[in-house]
Structure formats: structure tokens, C-alpha cells
């Protein structure tokens, strides 16, 4: 009867545990990944990708996410987690760069690294951390830092103590596949933006997709310029604090600034943010807008008063205010301006 007790494996046993990367298997995997990226929303692509990777690198738990690098310290922002406790992100952030695993991410990016608590390769903080995260003992991780934004993408695979440690071939597999995962996910998010763009009735809007904590994942050209036009000191990569209520309260809402209007809605576990320069029509009160709309459609003062249940004098007063706010002088200009505002409508699905 086989002994179920965890044991150490020799280098020869580790090397023979599974075949190394081959062009045939790699090509098939990448084709399947990019097929998923073309057909699924970005958030769903992550789950599909992890299922495909598990067929070549087995794991008991996985974390696939993004964060930010600040002052040589990684702050984990959001993650898709499989078999990790719900508070794993908070636990990781509390440990910070006291973790050998975290420091290795920063010192040697774009390479896969294997750690085993059995090997004494990590410090006491890491022992405590990984035991806290479900008794995991073998870790394979990969990270990449965007030098321009400081955004950090990472993959962490883990196995329990009764399983074999990750091998050299496991590392090679992840080093080959991980860069494609990042490109594939950005491509999927780009298609998400394209689908969103098809739902816009005006070219004036600019769109972005953010994670649930407000980190901008991908944005159309011009989106960041609009944000800076409203908040000149904004540098990213997170949405401005002033948008927190709309973005993180109900997950849907509107932020109307002095110059720019933003709409925020939830979609596929992500936030869709659209921005547009404010129209002069936005200055109108609801009553003024109702009067202006009816008058621009051809109704007379008396007809507008009857339709809206107001006196003709009140209608004239509202129209004087409308003309002043919009800097116009006649009904034709009013109709044109209201028509331009309507063309800028948006529908986020």
C-alpha cells in the first residue's frame, strides 16, 4: 500500500514528473486562449484561461490578478481566486515586502519562480502567510510590472503539502504562457471597449474599463485627457477619489463635474466608465429643459403652457433663461443644440 505521507522528491524524479513544453502543445493552448479572448468578456476570459493552464500545470489553488507597485512594494488590488480564502488579498497586503515571494516578484520580474516551505527557502513571514492561506506549501508565481503606470499583473499557483513541488518544466510552461495571457486579456478588454463603442450614438464619448476597486485596466485614446481636463492633477492609474461614490457605492452612477460628465456602470465583474465633455444643455434645470424641448419642436408659448400645465408668462421666463444659458437667440438654434445633445446619448448594456 502506498505511503500517503508527504516526502521529498529527488531532482531526477522532479524532472520526470511531466513532459517539458513542446511546440505542438503550446500552439494548441495558445490558439484556444486567443479563441476565448475573441469570444468572451475579459473577466470570463480569466477563468477560461486558468482552466486551460490547469491541464498542463496542475494546482490546488490559484490567484490571477493585478496590483500596483509603489516604493518597491506591491499592493495587491484585485484578484480572481480559486480555492484561496476570501480575505487573501488583505492578508497579502498586510505582509507587504516582508515576504520573500513578494520581493522576488519585484527583483526578478517576467520570470517564473518556485518556492517550497519544505525547503526552508522562505522566511517566517511566508510560512505564516501560506499556512494562513489554506495550508499551501508549494508556490509557483510569475509577475510583470508596467514601467509606465506601475501596474502589476501576477499569477500565483499553489499546491498542498501532499503534492509534488512545482518543477523546472512547470516554470518554463508559465514563462512561455504568461506573457500571452497578459496580451490575450488586454485584447479581450479591447474588444469589450469595441462592443461598448458600438452602443454609443456619438463619437464624443470616451470609454474605459476598470476593476472593481477603480484601477483603469484599459482605456480608449482620449479618456485620460478628459479625466485630466476635469482634475488636472490626476495621474492614475486609479480613478479619481471624487468618483468613488458613483464607482464603489452601488457600482453604477453618474458624476457631473464642471467640465466633464462621467457615467459608471457594472459589467462582468468590472466597471465601465464613459466620459464626455459637458454640453451647455446640461446647465438647464428639468423645467427649463422641458419647456425648451416642447418649444423647439414647434409648439407656441400658449401650447407649451398648456402641455406642461404652466402659465404663458412662466414659459416665457423659462425660455429667456434657456436662451441666456445657451447663448442663443432663436428657436432654430435651440432646436439644433437640443438635437446635438440627443445625439450624444449613451446606452451601456
Short mmCIF file of C-alpha atoms in Angstrom, two decimals:
data_model
loop_
_atom_site.label_atom_id
_atom_site.label_comp_id
_atom_site.label_asym_id
_atom_site.label_seq_id
_atom_site.Cartn_x
_atom_site.Cartn_y
_atom_site.Cartn_z
CA UNK A 1 0.00 0.00 0.00
CA UNK A 2 1.39 3.42 -0.95
CA UNK A 3 2.55 5.69 1.84
CA UNK A 4 0.41 8.86 1.81
CA UNK A 5 2.87 10.82 3.94
CA UNK A 6 4.45 13.85 2.21
CA UNK A 7 8.03 13.18 1.10
CA UNK A 8 10.87 14.94 -0.68
CA UNK A 9 11.49 14.22 -4.36
CA UNK A 10 14.88 13.91 -5.99
CA UNK A 11 15.87 16.17 -8.93
CA UNK A 12 15.53 13.22 -11.31
CA UNK A 13 12.01 12.47 -10.07
CA UNK A 14 11.03 16.11 -10.44
CA UNK A 15 12.39 16.33 -13.99
CA UNK A 16 10.49 13.20 -14.99
CA UNK A 17 7.21 14.24 -13.36
CA UNK A 18 5.76 15.54 -16.64
CA UNK A 19 6.96 16.33 -20.16
CA UNK A 20 8.54 19.70 -20.84
CA UNK A 21 6.93 22.31 -23.07
CA UNK A 22 6.52 21.22 -26.67
CA UNK A 23 5.66 23.37 -29.68
CA UNK A 24 2.62 21.25 -30.51
CA UNK A 25 1.03 21.50 -27.06
CA UNK A 26 1.97 25.18 -26.69
CA UNK A 27 0.47 26.10 -30.06
CA UNK A 28 -2.78 24.30 -29.27
CA UNK A 29 -3.02 26.01 -25.87
CA UNK A 30 -2.37 29.49 -27.27
CA UNK A 31 -4.89 29.05 -30.08
CA UNK A 32 -7.54 28.06 -27.53
CA UNK A 33 -6.65 31.04 -25.33
CA UNK A 34 -6.93 33.55 -28.16
CA UNK A 35 -10.20 31.97 -29.33
CA UNK A 36 -11.56 32.59 -25.82
CA UNK A 37 -10.29 36.18 -25.88
CA UNK A 38 -12.16 36.87 -29.11
CA UNK A 39 -15.47 35.47 -27.92
CA UNK A 40 -15.76 36.15 -24.17
CA UNK A 41 -15.77 39.28 -21.96
CA UNK A 42 -12.46 40.00 -20.27
CA UNK A 43 -13.48 38.82 -16.79
CA UNK A 44 -14.71 35.48 -18.15
CA UNK A 45 -11.53 35.01 -20.18
CA UNK A 46 -9.52 34.81 -16.94
CA UNK A 47 -11.49 31.80 -15.69
CA UNK A 48 -11.30 30.09 -19.07
CA UNK A 49 -7.54 30.62 -19.22
CA UNK A 50 -6.93 29.14 -15.77
CA UNK A 51 -8.90 26.03 -16.69
CA UNK A 52 -6.70 25.56 -19.76
CA UNK A 53 -3.47 26.10 -17.81
CA UNK A 54 -4.51 23.55 -15.19
CA UNK A 55 -4.39 20.87 -17.90
CA UNK A 56 -0.61 21.35 -18.16
CA UNK A 57 0.37 22.68 -14.72
CA UNK A 58 -1.80 21.13 -12.00
CA UNK A 59 -2.58 23.25 -8.96
CA UNK A 60 -4.76 23.20 -5.86
CA UNK A 61 -5.24 26.96 -5.65
CA UNK A 62 -4.64 29.91 -7.93
CA UNK A 63 -4.63 33.70 -7.81
CA UNK A 64 -4.67 35.73 -11.03
CA UNK A 65 -4.86 39.46 -10.66
CA UNK A 66 -3.46 42.95 -10.75
CA UNK A 67 -2.00 45.45 -8.36
CA UNK A 68 0.28 48.43 -8.21
CA UNK A 69 3.97 48.87 -7.38
CA UNK A 70 4.76 51.80 -5.09
CA UNK A 71 8.13 52.50 -3.46
CA UNK A 72 9.35 48.98 -4.19
CA UNK A 73 6.33 47.47 -2.53
CA UNK A 74 3.50 45.56 -4.23
CA UNK A 75 -0.08 46.43 -3.29
CA UNK A 76 -2.42 43.70 -4.48
CA UNK A 77 -5.54 45.39 -5.80
CA UNK A 78 -7.86 42.76 -7.18
CA UNK A 79 -7.66 39.07 -7.97
CA UNK A 80 -9.59 36.17 -9.40
CA UNK A 81 -9.06 33.49 -6.75
CA UNK A 82 -9.62 29.77 -6.90
CA UNK A 83 -9.55 27.86 -3.57
CA UNK A 84 -7.97 30.80 -1.69
CA UNK A 85 -9.75 32.30 1.35
CA UNK A 86 -11.81 35.42 0.63
CA UNK A 87 -9.50 37.68 2.65
CA UNK A 88 -6.32 36.53 0.86
CA UNK A 89 -5.74 39.93 -0.79
CA UNK A 90 -5.86 41.70 2.58
CA UNK A 91 -3.50 39.11 4.11
CA UNK A 92 -1.00 39.60 1.27
CA UNK A 93 -1.10 43.38 1.58
CA UNK A 94 -0.52 43.25 5.35
CA UNK A 95 2.65 41.22 4.84
CA UNK A 96 3.88 43.53 2.06
CA UNK A 97 7.54 43.36 1.11
CA UNK A 98 8.33 41.36 4.26
CA UNK A 99 7.51 38.39 2.02
CA UNK A 100 10.40 36.81 0.13
CA UNK A 101 7.89 35.84 -2.56
CA UNK A 102 6.79 39.46 -2.95
CA UNK A 103 10.34 40.79 -3.08
CA UNK A 104 11.27 38.21 -5.71
CA UNK A 105 8.39 39.46 -7.87
CA UNK A 106 9.93 42.92 -7.81
CA UNK A 107 13.59 41.97 -8.13
CA UNK A 108 13.13 39.42 -10.93
CA UNK A 109 10.01 40.27 -12.94
CA UNK A 110 8.85 38.40 -16.03
CA UNK A 111 10.29 35.14 -14.72
CA UNK A 112 8.55 32.24 -13.00
CA UNK A 113 9.75 31.34 -9.51
CA UNK A 114 9.18 28.23 -7.41
CA UNK A 115 9.04 28.22 -3.64
CA UNK A 116 8.51 25.37 -1.21
CA UNK A 117 8.03 25.82 2.50
CA UNK A 118 9.62 22.38 2.91
CA UNK A 119 12.89 23.71 1.50
CA UNK A 120 13.43 26.49 4.00
CA UNK A 121 13.67 28.87 1.02
CA UNK A 122 11.33 31.45 2.53
CA UNK A 123 11.13 33.38 5.76
CA UNK A 124 8.94 33.03 8.82
CA UNK A 125 6.50 35.58 7.45
CA UNK A 126 5.96 33.47 4.34
CA UNK A 127 5.46 30.30 6.39
CA UNK A 128 2.78 32.06 8.41
CA UNK A 129 1.23 33.57 5.29
CA UNK A 130 0.89 30.41 3.24
CA UNK A 131 -0.33 28.34 6.15
CA UNK A 132 -2.91 31.06 6.76
CA UNK A 133 -3.95 30.77 3.11
CA UNK A 134 -5.21 27.25 3.42
CA UNK A 135 -2.15 25.19 4.36
CA UNK A 136 -0.46 25.58 0.96
CA UNK A 137 3.21 24.65 0.84
CA UNK A 138 4.41 24.81 -2.76
CA UNK A 139 4.17 28.04 -4.74
CA UNK A 140 4.81 28.91 -8.40
CA UNK A 141 4.49 32.58 -9.26
CA UNK A 142 5.01 34.98 -12.15
CA UNK A 143 4.73 38.76 -12.24
CA UNK A 144 5.11 41.60 -14.70
CA UNK A 145 5.31 45.35 -13.98
CA UNK A 146 4.29 48.02 -16.48
CA UNK A 147 7.13 50.54 -16.19
CA UNK A 148 4.93 53.44 -17.34
CA UNK A 149 1.98 53.05 -14.98
CA UNK A 150 3.39 50.86 -12.21
CA UNK A 151 0.51 48.42 -12.76
CA UNK A 152 1.48 44.90 -11.75
CA UNK A 153 -0.05 41.71 -13.15
CA UNK A 154 0.63 38.38 -11.49
CA UNK A 155 -0.13 34.68 -11.42
CA UNK A 156 0.24 32.54 -8.29
CA UNK A 157 -0.27 28.77 -8.34
CA UNK A 158 -0.10 26.70 -5.16
CA UNK A 159 -0.15 23.06 -4.08
CA UNK A 160 -0.77 21.41 -0.75
CA UNK A 161 1.97 19.59 1.13
CA UNK A 162 0.92 16.15 -0.05
CA UNK A 163 1.55 17.08 -3.68
CA UNK A 164 4.86 17.20 -5.57
CA UNK A 165 6.57 20.60 -5.62
CA UNK A 166 6.46 22.56 -8.84
CA UNK A 167 9.17 21.59 -11.30
CA UNK A 168 11.57 23.30 -13.67
CA UNK A 169 9.23 22.34 -16.52
CA UNK A 170 6.27 23.91 -14.70
CA UNK A 171 8.27 27.13 -14.51
CA UNK A 172 9.07 27.01 -18.23
CA UNK A 173 5.42 26.44 -19.10
CA UNK A 174 4.33 29.51 -17.14
CA UNK A 175 7.14 31.67 -18.53
CA UNK A 176 6.02 30.75 -22.04
CA UNK A 177 2.30 31.19 -21.47
CA UNK A 178 2.05 34.12 -19.02
CA UNK A 179 3.06 36.90 -21.47
CA UNK A 180 0.39 35.63 -23.85
CA UNK A 181 -2.15 35.67 -21.02
CA UNK A 182 -1.48 39.37 -20.44
CA UNK A 183 -1.76 40.15 -24.15
CA UNK A 184 -4.85 37.97 -24.51
CA UNK A 185 -6.59 39.64 -21.56
CA UNK A 186 -5.82 43.13 -22.86
CA UNK A 187 -7.12 42.06 -26.25
CA UNK A 188 -10.35 40.83 -24.68
CA UNK A 189 -10.73 44.10 -22.79
CA UNK A 190 -10.11 45.97 -26.03
CA UNK A 191 -12.95 44.03 -27.62
CA UNK A 192 -15.11 44.87 -24.60
CA UNK A 193 -14.42 48.53 -25.36
CA UNK A 194 -15.24 47.99 -29.02
CA UNK A 195 -18.58 46.39 -28.12
CA UNK A 196 -19.28 49.31 -25.82
CA UNK A 197 -18.35 51.75 -28.56
CA UNK A 198 -20.95 50.15 -30.85
CA UNK A 199 -23.60 51.07 -28.28
CA UNK A 200 -22.67 54.76 -28.33
CA UNK A 201 -24.56 57.11 -30.59
CA UNK A 202 -21.86 59.79 -30.51
CA UNK A 203 -18.11 59.85 -31.12
CA UNK A 204 -17.72 62.40 -28.33
CA UNK A 205 -17.75 59.78 -25.57
CA UNK A 206 -14.55 58.06 -24.42
CA UNK A 207 -14.66 54.73 -22.61
CA UNK A 208 -12.57 52.81 -20.09
CA UNK A 209 -12.85 49.51 -18.24
CA UNK A 210 -11.76 49.38 -14.60
CA UNK A 211 -11.61 46.70 -11.97
CA UNK A 212 -13.99 46.83 -9.02
CA UNK A 213 -11.57 48.98 -7.00
CA UNK A 214 -11.18 51.59 -9.73
CA UNK A 215 -7.87 50.58 -11.34
CA UNK A 216 -8.05 51.54 -15.02
CA UNK A 217 -7.41 48.32 -16.96
CA UNK A 218 -7.80 49.62 -20.50
CA UNK A 219 -8.98 52.93 -21.93
CA UNK A 220 -9.72 54.48 -25.28
CA UNK A 221 -7.43 57.21 -26.56
CA UNK A 222 -8.68 60.48 -25.13
CA UNK A 223 -10.27 59.08 -21.95
CA UNK A 224 -7.35 60.05 -19.71
CA UNK A 225 -7.24 63.52 -21.30
CA UNK A 226 -10.89 64.03 -20.35
CA UNK A 227 -10.22 62.95 -16.76
CA UNK A 228 -7.29 65.39 -16.53
CA UNK A 229 -9.44 68.12 -18.06
CA UNK A 230 -11.71 67.80 -15.02
CA UNK A 231 -8.97 67.03 -12.45
CA UNK A 232 -5.68 68.46 -13.70
CA UNK A 233 -3.59 66.77 -11.01
CA UNK A 234 -4.82 63.26 -11.79
CA UNK A 235 -2.08 60.81 -12.79
CA UNK A 236 -3.80 57.41 -12.46
CA UNK A 237 -3.81 54.50 -12.61
CA UNK A 238 -6.85 54.58 -10.26
CA UNK A 239 -9.98 56.62 -10.92
CA UNK A 240 -10.03 59.96 -9.07
CA UNK A 241 -11.26 59.90 -5.48
CA UNK A 242 -14.08 62.23 -6.48
CA UNK A 243 -15.61 59.36 -8.48
CA UNK A 244 -15.60 56.93 -5.56
CA UNK A 245 -19.26 57.42 -4.68
CA UNK A 246 -20.52 56.52 -8.14
CA UNK A 247 -17.94 53.82 -8.80
CA UNK A 248 -17.86 51.98 -5.49
CA UNK A 249 -21.23 52.65 -3.89
CA UNK A 250 -23.91 50.96 -5.93
CA UNK A 251 -21.47 50.17 -8.74
CA UNK A 252 -23.47 52.40 -11.05
CA UNK A 253 -23.97 56.14 -11.16
CA UNK A 254 -23.12 59.48 -12.62
CA UNK A 255 -20.51 62.11 -11.79
CA UNK A 256 -21.11 65.55 -13.26
CA UNK A 257 -18.07 67.79 -12.97
CA UNK A 258 -17.57 71.37 -14.05
CA UNK A 259 -16.32 70.35 -17.49
CA UNK A 260 -16.82 66.58 -17.90
CA UNK A 261 -19.66 64.15 -17.25
CA UNK A 262 -18.92 60.53 -16.30
CA UNK A 263 -21.22 57.52 -16.28
CA UNK A 264 -20.24 54.41 -14.29
CA UNK A 265 -21.93 51.02 -14.61
CA UNK A 266 -21.11 47.44 -13.70
CA UNK A 267 -20.48 44.81 -16.35
CA UNK A 268 -18.99 41.30 -15.99
CA UNK A 269 -17.43 41.94 -12.56
CA UNK A 270 -15.82 45.12 -13.91
CA UNK A 271 -16.69 48.81 -14.09
CA UNK A 272 -17.45 50.51 -17.39
CA UNK A 273 -16.68 54.23 -17.25
CA UNK A 274 -17.67 56.62 -20.04
CA UNK A 275 -16.71 60.28 -20.18
CA UNK A 276 -17.82 63.22 -22.33
CA UNK A 277 -17.39 66.98 -22.26
CA UNK A 278 -20.43 68.59 -20.73
CA UNK A 279 -22.94 70.15 -23.12
CA UNK A 280 -24.28 73.65 -22.42
CA UNK A 281 -27.70 71.96 -22.32
CA UNK A 282 -26.59 70.24 -19.08
CA UNK A 283 -26.91 73.63 -17.36
CA UNK A 284 -30.68 73.67 -17.81
CA UNK A 285 -33.00 72.77 -14.96
CA UNK A 286 -35.53 69.97 -15.60
CA UNK A 287 -38.30 72.56 -16.04
CA UNK A 288 -36.23 74.65 -18.42
CA UNK A 289 -35.33 71.57 -20.43
CA UNK A 290 -38.99 70.50 -20.71
CA UNK A 291 -40.01 73.98 -21.90
CA UNK A 292 -37.11 74.21 -24.34
CA UNK A 293 -37.84 70.77 -25.80
CA UNK A 294 -41.52 71.48 -26.40
CA UNK A 295 -40.81 74.94 -27.84
CA UNK A 296 -38.05 73.63 -30.14
CA UNK A 297 -40.45 71.01 -31.50
CA UNK A 298 -42.69 73.78 -32.84
CA UNK A 299 -45.17 74.50 -30.07
CA UNK A 300 -46.17 78.09 -29.35
CA UNK A 301 -45.89 79.78 -25.94
CA UNK A 302 -49.54 79.02 -25.22
CA UNK A 303 -49.24 75.41 -26.44
CA UNK A 304 -46.17 74.81 -24.29
CA UNK A 305 -48.02 76.31 -21.31
CA UNK A 306 -50.98 74.02 -21.90
CA UNK A 307 -48.84 70.90 -22.41
CA UNK A 308 -46.81 71.48 -19.24
CA UNK A 309 -49.56 72.99 -17.13
CA UNK A 310 -47.84 76.37 -16.72
CA UNK A 311 -48.81 79.96 -17.47
CA UNK A 312 -47.54 81.59 -20.71
CA UNK A 313 -45.62 84.11 -18.56
CA UNK A 314 -43.77 81.28 -16.80
CA UNK A 315 -42.94 79.68 -20.17
CA UNK A 316 -41.52 82.99 -21.44
CA UNK A 317 -39.45 83.35 -18.26
CA UNK A 318 -38.03 79.85 -18.64
CA UNK A 319 -37.20 80.45 -22.31
CA UNK A 320 -35.39 83.72 -21.51
CA UNK A 321 -33.26 81.77 -19.01
CA UNK A 322 -32.66 78.99 -21.58
CA UNK A 323 -31.54 81.43 -24.28
CA UNK A 324 -29.22 83.16 -21.82
CA UNK A 325 -27.60 79.94 -20.59
CA UNK A 326 -27.14 78.56 -24.11
CA UNK A 327 -26.04 81.90 -25.62
CA UNK A 328 -28.58 81.60 -28.47
CA UNK A 329 -31.21 83.96 -29.88
CA UNK A 330 -33.80 81.95 -31.80
CA UNK A 331 -35.84 78.76 -31.94
CA UNK A 332 -33.75 77.29 -34.79
CA UNK A 333 -30.53 77.48 -32.76
CA UNK A 334 -32.35 75.98 -29.79
CA UNK A 335 -33.59 73.03 -31.85
CA UNK A 336 -30.11 72.45 -33.26
CA UNK A 337 -28.49 72.48 -29.83
CA UNK A 338 -31.05 70.11 -28.33
CA UNK A 339 -30.65 67.77 -31.32
CA UNK A 340 -26.88 67.74 -30.79
CA UNK A 341 -27.36 66.88 -27.13
CA UNK A 342 -29.70 64.00 -28.01
CA UNK A 343 -27.15 62.61 -30.47
CA UNK A 344 -24.69 62.28 -27.61
CA UNK A 345 -26.83 59.78 -25.74
CA UNK A 346 -25.38 56.54 -24.44
CA UNK A 347 -26.69 53.15 -23.60
CA UNK A 348 -24.45 50.82 -21.59
CA UNK A 349 -25.51 47.18 -21.67
#
